Coordinates of C-alpha atoms and ligand atoms in Angstrom, one line a residue:
X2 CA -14.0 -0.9 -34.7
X3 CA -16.5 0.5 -32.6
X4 CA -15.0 3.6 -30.4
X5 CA -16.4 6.2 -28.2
X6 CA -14.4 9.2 -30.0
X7 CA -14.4 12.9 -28.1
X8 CA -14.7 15.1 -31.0
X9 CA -15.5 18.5 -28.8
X10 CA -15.7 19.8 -25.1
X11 CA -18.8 17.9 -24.0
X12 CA -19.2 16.1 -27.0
X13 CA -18.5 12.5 -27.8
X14 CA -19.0 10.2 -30.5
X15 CA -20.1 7.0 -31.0
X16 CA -18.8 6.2 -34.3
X17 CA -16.4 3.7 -36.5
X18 CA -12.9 3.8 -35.9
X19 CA -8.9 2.6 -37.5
X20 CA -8.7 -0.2 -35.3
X21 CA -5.1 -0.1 -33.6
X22 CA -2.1 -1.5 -36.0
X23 CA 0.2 -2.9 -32.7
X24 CA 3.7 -2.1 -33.0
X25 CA 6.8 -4.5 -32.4
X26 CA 6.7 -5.6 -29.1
X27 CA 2.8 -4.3 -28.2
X28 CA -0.1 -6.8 -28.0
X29 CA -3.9 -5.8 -29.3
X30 CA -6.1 -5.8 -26.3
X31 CA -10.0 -6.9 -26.8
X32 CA -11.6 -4.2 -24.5
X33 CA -14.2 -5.8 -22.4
X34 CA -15.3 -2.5 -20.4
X35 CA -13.2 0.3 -19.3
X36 CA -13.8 3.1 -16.5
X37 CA -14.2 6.8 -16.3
X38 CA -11.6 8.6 -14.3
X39 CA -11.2 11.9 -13.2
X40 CA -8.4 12.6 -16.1
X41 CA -11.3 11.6 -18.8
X42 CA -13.9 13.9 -17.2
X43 CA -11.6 17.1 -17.4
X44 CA -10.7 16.3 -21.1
X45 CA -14.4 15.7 -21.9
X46 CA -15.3 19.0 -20.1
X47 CA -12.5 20.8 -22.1
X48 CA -10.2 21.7 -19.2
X49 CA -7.3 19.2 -20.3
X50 CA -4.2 20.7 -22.4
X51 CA -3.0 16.9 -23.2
X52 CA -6.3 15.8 -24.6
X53 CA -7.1 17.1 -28.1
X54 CA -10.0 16.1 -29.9
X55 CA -10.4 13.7 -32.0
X56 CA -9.1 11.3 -28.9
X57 CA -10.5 8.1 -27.8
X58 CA -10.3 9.1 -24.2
X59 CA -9.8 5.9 -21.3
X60 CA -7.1 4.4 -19.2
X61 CA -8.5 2.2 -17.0
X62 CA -9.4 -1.6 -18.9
X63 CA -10.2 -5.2 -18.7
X64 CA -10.0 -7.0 -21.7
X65 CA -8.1 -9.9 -23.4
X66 CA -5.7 -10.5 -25.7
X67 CA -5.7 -12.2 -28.7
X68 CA -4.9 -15.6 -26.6
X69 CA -7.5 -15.1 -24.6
X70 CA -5.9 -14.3 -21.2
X71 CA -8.2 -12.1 -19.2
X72 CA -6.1 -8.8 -18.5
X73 CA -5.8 -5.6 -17.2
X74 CA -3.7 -3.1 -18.5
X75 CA -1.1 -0.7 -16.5
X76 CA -1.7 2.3 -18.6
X77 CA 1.0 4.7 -17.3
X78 CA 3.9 3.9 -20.1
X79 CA 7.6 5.4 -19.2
X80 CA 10.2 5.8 -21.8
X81 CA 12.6 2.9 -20.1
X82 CA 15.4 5.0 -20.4
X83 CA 15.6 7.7 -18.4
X84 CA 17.5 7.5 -14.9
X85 CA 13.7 7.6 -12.9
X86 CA 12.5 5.0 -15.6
X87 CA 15.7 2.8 -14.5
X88 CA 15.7 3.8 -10.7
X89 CA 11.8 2.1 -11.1
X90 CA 10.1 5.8 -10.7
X91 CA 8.4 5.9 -13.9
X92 CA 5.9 8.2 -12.9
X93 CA 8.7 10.6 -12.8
X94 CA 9.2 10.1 -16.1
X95 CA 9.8 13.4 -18.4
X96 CA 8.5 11.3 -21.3
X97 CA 5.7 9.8 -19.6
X98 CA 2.8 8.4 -22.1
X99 CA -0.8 7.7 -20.2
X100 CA -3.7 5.7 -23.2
X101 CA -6.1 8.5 -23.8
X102 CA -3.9 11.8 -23.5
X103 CA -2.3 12.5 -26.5
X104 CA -0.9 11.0 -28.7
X105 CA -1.9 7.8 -27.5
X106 CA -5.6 6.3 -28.0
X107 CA -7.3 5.1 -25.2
X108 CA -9.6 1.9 -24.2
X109 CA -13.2 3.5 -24.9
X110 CA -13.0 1.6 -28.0
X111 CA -13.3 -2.6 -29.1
X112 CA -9.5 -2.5 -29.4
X113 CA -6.4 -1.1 -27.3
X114 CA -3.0 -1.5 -28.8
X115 CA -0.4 -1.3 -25.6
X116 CA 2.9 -2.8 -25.1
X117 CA 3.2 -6.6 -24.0
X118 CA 5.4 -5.3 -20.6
X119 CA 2.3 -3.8 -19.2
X120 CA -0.2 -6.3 -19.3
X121 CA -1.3 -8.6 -16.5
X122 CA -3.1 -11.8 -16.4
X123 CA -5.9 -11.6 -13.9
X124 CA -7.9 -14.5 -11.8
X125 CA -11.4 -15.1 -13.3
X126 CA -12.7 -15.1 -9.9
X127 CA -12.0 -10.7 -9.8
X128 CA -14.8 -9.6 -11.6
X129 CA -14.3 -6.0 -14.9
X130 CA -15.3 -3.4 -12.1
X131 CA -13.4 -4.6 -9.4
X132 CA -10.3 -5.3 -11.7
X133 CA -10.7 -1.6 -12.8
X134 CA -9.7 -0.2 -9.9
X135 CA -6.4 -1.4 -10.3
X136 CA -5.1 1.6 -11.6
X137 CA -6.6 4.6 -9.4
X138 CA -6.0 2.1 -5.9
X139 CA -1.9 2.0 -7.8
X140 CA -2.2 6.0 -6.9
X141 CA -3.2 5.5 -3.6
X142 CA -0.8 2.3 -2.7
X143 CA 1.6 4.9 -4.3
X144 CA 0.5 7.9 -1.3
X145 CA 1.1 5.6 1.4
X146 CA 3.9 4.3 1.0
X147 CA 5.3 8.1 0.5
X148 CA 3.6 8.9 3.6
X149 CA 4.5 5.9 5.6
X150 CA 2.2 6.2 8.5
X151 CA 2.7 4.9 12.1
X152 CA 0.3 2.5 13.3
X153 CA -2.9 3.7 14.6
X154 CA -2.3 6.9 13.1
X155 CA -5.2 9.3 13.2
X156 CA -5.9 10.6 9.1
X157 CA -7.9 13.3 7.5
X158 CA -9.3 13.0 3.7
X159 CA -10.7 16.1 2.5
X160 CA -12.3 15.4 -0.9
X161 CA -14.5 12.0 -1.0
X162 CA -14.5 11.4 -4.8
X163 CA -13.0 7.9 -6.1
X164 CA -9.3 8.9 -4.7
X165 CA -10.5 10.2 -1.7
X166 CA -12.9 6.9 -1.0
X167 CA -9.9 4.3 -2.1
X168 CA -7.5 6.2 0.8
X169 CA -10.1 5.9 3.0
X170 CA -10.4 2.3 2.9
X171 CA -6.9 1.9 2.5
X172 CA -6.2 4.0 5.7
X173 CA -8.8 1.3 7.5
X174 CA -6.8 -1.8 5.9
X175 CA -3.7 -0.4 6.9
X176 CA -4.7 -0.1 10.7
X177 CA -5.7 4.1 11.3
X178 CA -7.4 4.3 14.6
X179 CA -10.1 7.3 13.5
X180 CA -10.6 8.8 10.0
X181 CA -12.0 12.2 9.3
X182 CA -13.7 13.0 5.6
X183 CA -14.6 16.3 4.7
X184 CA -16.6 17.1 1.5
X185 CA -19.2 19.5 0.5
X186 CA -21.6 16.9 -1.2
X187 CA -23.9 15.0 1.6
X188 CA -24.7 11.6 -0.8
X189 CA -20.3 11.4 -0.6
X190 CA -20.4 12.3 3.3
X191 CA -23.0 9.3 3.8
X192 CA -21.0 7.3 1.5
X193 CA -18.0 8.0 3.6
X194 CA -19.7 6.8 6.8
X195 CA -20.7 3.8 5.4
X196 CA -17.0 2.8 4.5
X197 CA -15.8 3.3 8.0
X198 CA -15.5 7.4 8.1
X199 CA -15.1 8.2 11.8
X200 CA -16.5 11.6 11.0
X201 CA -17.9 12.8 7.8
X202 CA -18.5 16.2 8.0
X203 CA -19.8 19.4 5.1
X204 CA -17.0 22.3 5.5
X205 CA -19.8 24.5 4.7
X206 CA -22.0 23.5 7.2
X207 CA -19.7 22.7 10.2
X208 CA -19.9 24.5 13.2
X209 CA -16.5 23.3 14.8
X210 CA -17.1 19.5 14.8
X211 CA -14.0 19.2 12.5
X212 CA -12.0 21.1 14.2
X213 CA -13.1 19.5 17.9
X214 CA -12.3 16.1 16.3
X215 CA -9.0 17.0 14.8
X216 CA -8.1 18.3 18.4
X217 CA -3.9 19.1 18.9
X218 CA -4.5 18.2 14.8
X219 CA -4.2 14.8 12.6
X220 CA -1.1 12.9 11.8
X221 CA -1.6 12.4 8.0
X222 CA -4.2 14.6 6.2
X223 CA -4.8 14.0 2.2
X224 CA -5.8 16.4 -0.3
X225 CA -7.8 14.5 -2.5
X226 CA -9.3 17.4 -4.1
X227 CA -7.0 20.1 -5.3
X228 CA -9.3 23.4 -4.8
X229 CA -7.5 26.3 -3.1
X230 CA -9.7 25.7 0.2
X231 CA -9.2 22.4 0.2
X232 CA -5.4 22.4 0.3
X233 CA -5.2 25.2 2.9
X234 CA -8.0 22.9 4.8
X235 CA -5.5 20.1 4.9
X236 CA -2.7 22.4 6.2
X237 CA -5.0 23.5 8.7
X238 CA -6.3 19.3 9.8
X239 CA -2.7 18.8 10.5
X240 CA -0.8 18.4 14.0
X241 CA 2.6 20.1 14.6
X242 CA 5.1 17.7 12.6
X243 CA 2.2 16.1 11.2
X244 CA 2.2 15.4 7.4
X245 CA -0.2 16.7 4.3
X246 CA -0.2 15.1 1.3
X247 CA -0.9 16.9 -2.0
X248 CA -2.8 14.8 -4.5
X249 CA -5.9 16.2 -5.9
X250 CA -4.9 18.9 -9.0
X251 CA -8.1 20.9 -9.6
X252 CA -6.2 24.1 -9.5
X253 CA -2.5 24.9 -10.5
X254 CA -1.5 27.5 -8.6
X255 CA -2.9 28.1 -5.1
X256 CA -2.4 30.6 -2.2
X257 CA -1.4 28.5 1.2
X258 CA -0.7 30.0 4.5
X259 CA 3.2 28.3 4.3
X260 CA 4.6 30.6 7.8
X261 CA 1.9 29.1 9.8
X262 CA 2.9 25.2 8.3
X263 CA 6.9 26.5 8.9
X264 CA 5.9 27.0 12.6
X265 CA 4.7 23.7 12.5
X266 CA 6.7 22.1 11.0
X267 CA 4.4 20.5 8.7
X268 CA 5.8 17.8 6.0
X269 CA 4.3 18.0 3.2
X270 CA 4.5 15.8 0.4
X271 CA 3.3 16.0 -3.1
X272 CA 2.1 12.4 -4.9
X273 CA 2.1 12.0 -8.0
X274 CA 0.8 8.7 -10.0
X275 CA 2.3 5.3 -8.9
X276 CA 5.6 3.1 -9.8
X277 CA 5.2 -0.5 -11.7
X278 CA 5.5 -2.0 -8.2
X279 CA 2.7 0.1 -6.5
X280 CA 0.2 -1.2 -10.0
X281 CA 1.3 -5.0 -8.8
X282 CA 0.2 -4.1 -5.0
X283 CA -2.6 -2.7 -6.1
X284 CA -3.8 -5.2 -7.9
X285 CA -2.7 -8.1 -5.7
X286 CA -5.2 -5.7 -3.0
X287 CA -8.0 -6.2 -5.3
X288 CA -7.4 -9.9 -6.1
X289 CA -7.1 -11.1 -2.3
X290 CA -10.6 -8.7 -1.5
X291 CA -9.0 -6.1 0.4
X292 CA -10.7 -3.1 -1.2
X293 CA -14.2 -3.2 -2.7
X294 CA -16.4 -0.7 -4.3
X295 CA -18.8 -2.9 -6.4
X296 CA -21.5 -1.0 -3.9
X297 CA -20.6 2.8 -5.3
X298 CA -19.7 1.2 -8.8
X299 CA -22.4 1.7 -11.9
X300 CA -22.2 0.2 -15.4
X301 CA -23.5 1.5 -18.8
X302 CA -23.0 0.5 -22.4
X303 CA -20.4 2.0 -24.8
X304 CA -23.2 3.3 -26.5
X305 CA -24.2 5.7 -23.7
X306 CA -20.9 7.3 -23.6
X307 CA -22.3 10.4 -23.9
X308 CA -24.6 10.4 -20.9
X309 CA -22.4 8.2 -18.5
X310 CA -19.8 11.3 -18.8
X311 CA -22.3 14.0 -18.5
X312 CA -23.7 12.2 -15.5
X313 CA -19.9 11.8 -14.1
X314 CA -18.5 15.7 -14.5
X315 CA -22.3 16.5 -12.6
X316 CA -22.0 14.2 -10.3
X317 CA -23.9 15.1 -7.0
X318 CA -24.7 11.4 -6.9
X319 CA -22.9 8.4 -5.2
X320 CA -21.3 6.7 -7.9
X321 CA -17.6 6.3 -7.2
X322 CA -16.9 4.8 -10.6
X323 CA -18.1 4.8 -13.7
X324 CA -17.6 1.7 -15.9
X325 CA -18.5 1.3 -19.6
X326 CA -19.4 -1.7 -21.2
X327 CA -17.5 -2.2 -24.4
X328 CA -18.6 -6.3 -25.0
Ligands
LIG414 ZN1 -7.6 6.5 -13.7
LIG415 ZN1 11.7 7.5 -18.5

């Protein structure tokens, strides 16, 4: 089969590959295009300790299976066994699998083995790109409902990437009376504004209109970015007994000002994937045209694997997502 293989940091490979042999209890997935996530771009880039080359990188599918249901794929594969697995918290899984992080192959490729439990039949009328975001908008169904805002919260989203875009719109479905995105890329900010931002606004530019807008401080402020700045900038968004959630994992290990959060009694919470029930919400989201990003969505062919990652990781442009055309 055809695959787009990642043979180096920066480097990948259009070339001919084993096409999967499904195990008991896994169905073959035809892969009809799949979609770059921020997990493929830091193994193509190198910077990812569970991606070795040779890896067929890629989560995020639509495809069918060998009856010809149109499908998406939950990609995030707990062990079953394990007291999170059985208490339905399979992201806390230790033995957690993900397609395209070692060992397992991902869906850059004509063919996707996965098992038969986490495939779902999708309505014709959802179109590949929209049915894509299934799996990042599982992440973000998975944030808020950890968060549990009040209604007509006020929300702060520093980092405007893909996660950062889906909680905003999500914030504005679920009924947030003003939104603040920060970001240091403008084409993001503008982006931002046009989904519904109350306030976009460059960190590195701002001359106190932030910090005017956030006033007494927000009641929910996401860190959708994972930079050392970022997550002190959350911190520093929120109100007294507000809460910050950590999502965004550029960094391991960062320096926060934590007295100044005790003394106000900030919650913070750290998020991390999404449960098989957030996947179904997030998809059943998508399917009833709550959240669309067809605008900041772009499509290239398998083919340009190469340059559809290179123009991802140097992104200064307003593409949200990335999808590749596999047939
Ligand atoms: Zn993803
Ligand atoms: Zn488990």
């Amino acid at each position: 089969m055809r695959a787009l293989v990642y043979t180096a940091p920066r480097h990948l490979i259009v070339e001919d590959y084993p096409r999967p042999n499904p195990a008991a209890g896994e169905v073959e997935i035809a892969v009809a295009a799949a979609g770059i996530c921020g997990a493929d771009i830091s193994g193509f880039l190198g910077r990812s300790r569970h991606r070795t080359p040779p890896l067929i990188l890629g989560h995020e599918l639509v495809g069918r299976t060998p009856k010809g249901q149109r499908v998406i794929v939950d990609p995030v594969i707990g062990c079953g066994r394990c007291a999170h697995c059985r208490s339905g918290q399979k992201n806390l899984c230790p033995s957690l699998r993900l397609l395209g992080m070692d060992p397992l192959a991902g869906c850059f490729a004509e063919f996707v083995a996965v098992p038969q439990s986490q495939v779902y039949e999708i309505p014709d009328a959802l179109d590949d790109s929209q049915a894509i975001l299934a799996e990042p908008l599982a992440n973000i169904v998975h944030l808020f409902r950890l968060a549990a805002p009040q209604s007509r919260f006020r929300m702060g989203i520093v980092g405007a990437g893909t996660m950062g875009s889906l909680a905003l719109k999500m914030a504005l479905r679920l009924g947030a009376s003003e939104v603040l995105v920060e970001d240091v890329q403008e084409v993001r900010l503008a982006a931002a504004r046009r989904m519904g931002a109350t306030l976009a606004v460059n960190p590195k530019t701002d001359s106190g209109e932030s910090r005017s807008f956030a006033g007494d401080g927000l009641d929910l402020v996401l860190d959708a970015c994972g930079e050392e700045k970022a997550r002190q900038r959350a911190f520093d968004l929120c109100r007294p007994g507000g809460t910050v959630v950590l999502l965004g994992m550029a960094k391991a290990r960062s320096e926060i000002d934590i007295a100044a959060s005790i003394r106000k009694e900030h919650r913070a919470l750290m998020s991390f994937g999404y449960t098989t029930e957030d996947f179904r919400r997030s998809l059943d989201l998508l399917v009833a045209g709550e959240i669309d990003m067809k605008e900041w969505t772009a499509e290239l062919p398998l083919e340009d694997g190469q340059a559809a990652f290179e123009q991802m990781a140097g992104s200064r442009g307003d593409t949200l997502k990335m999808v590749l055309r596999v047939r």
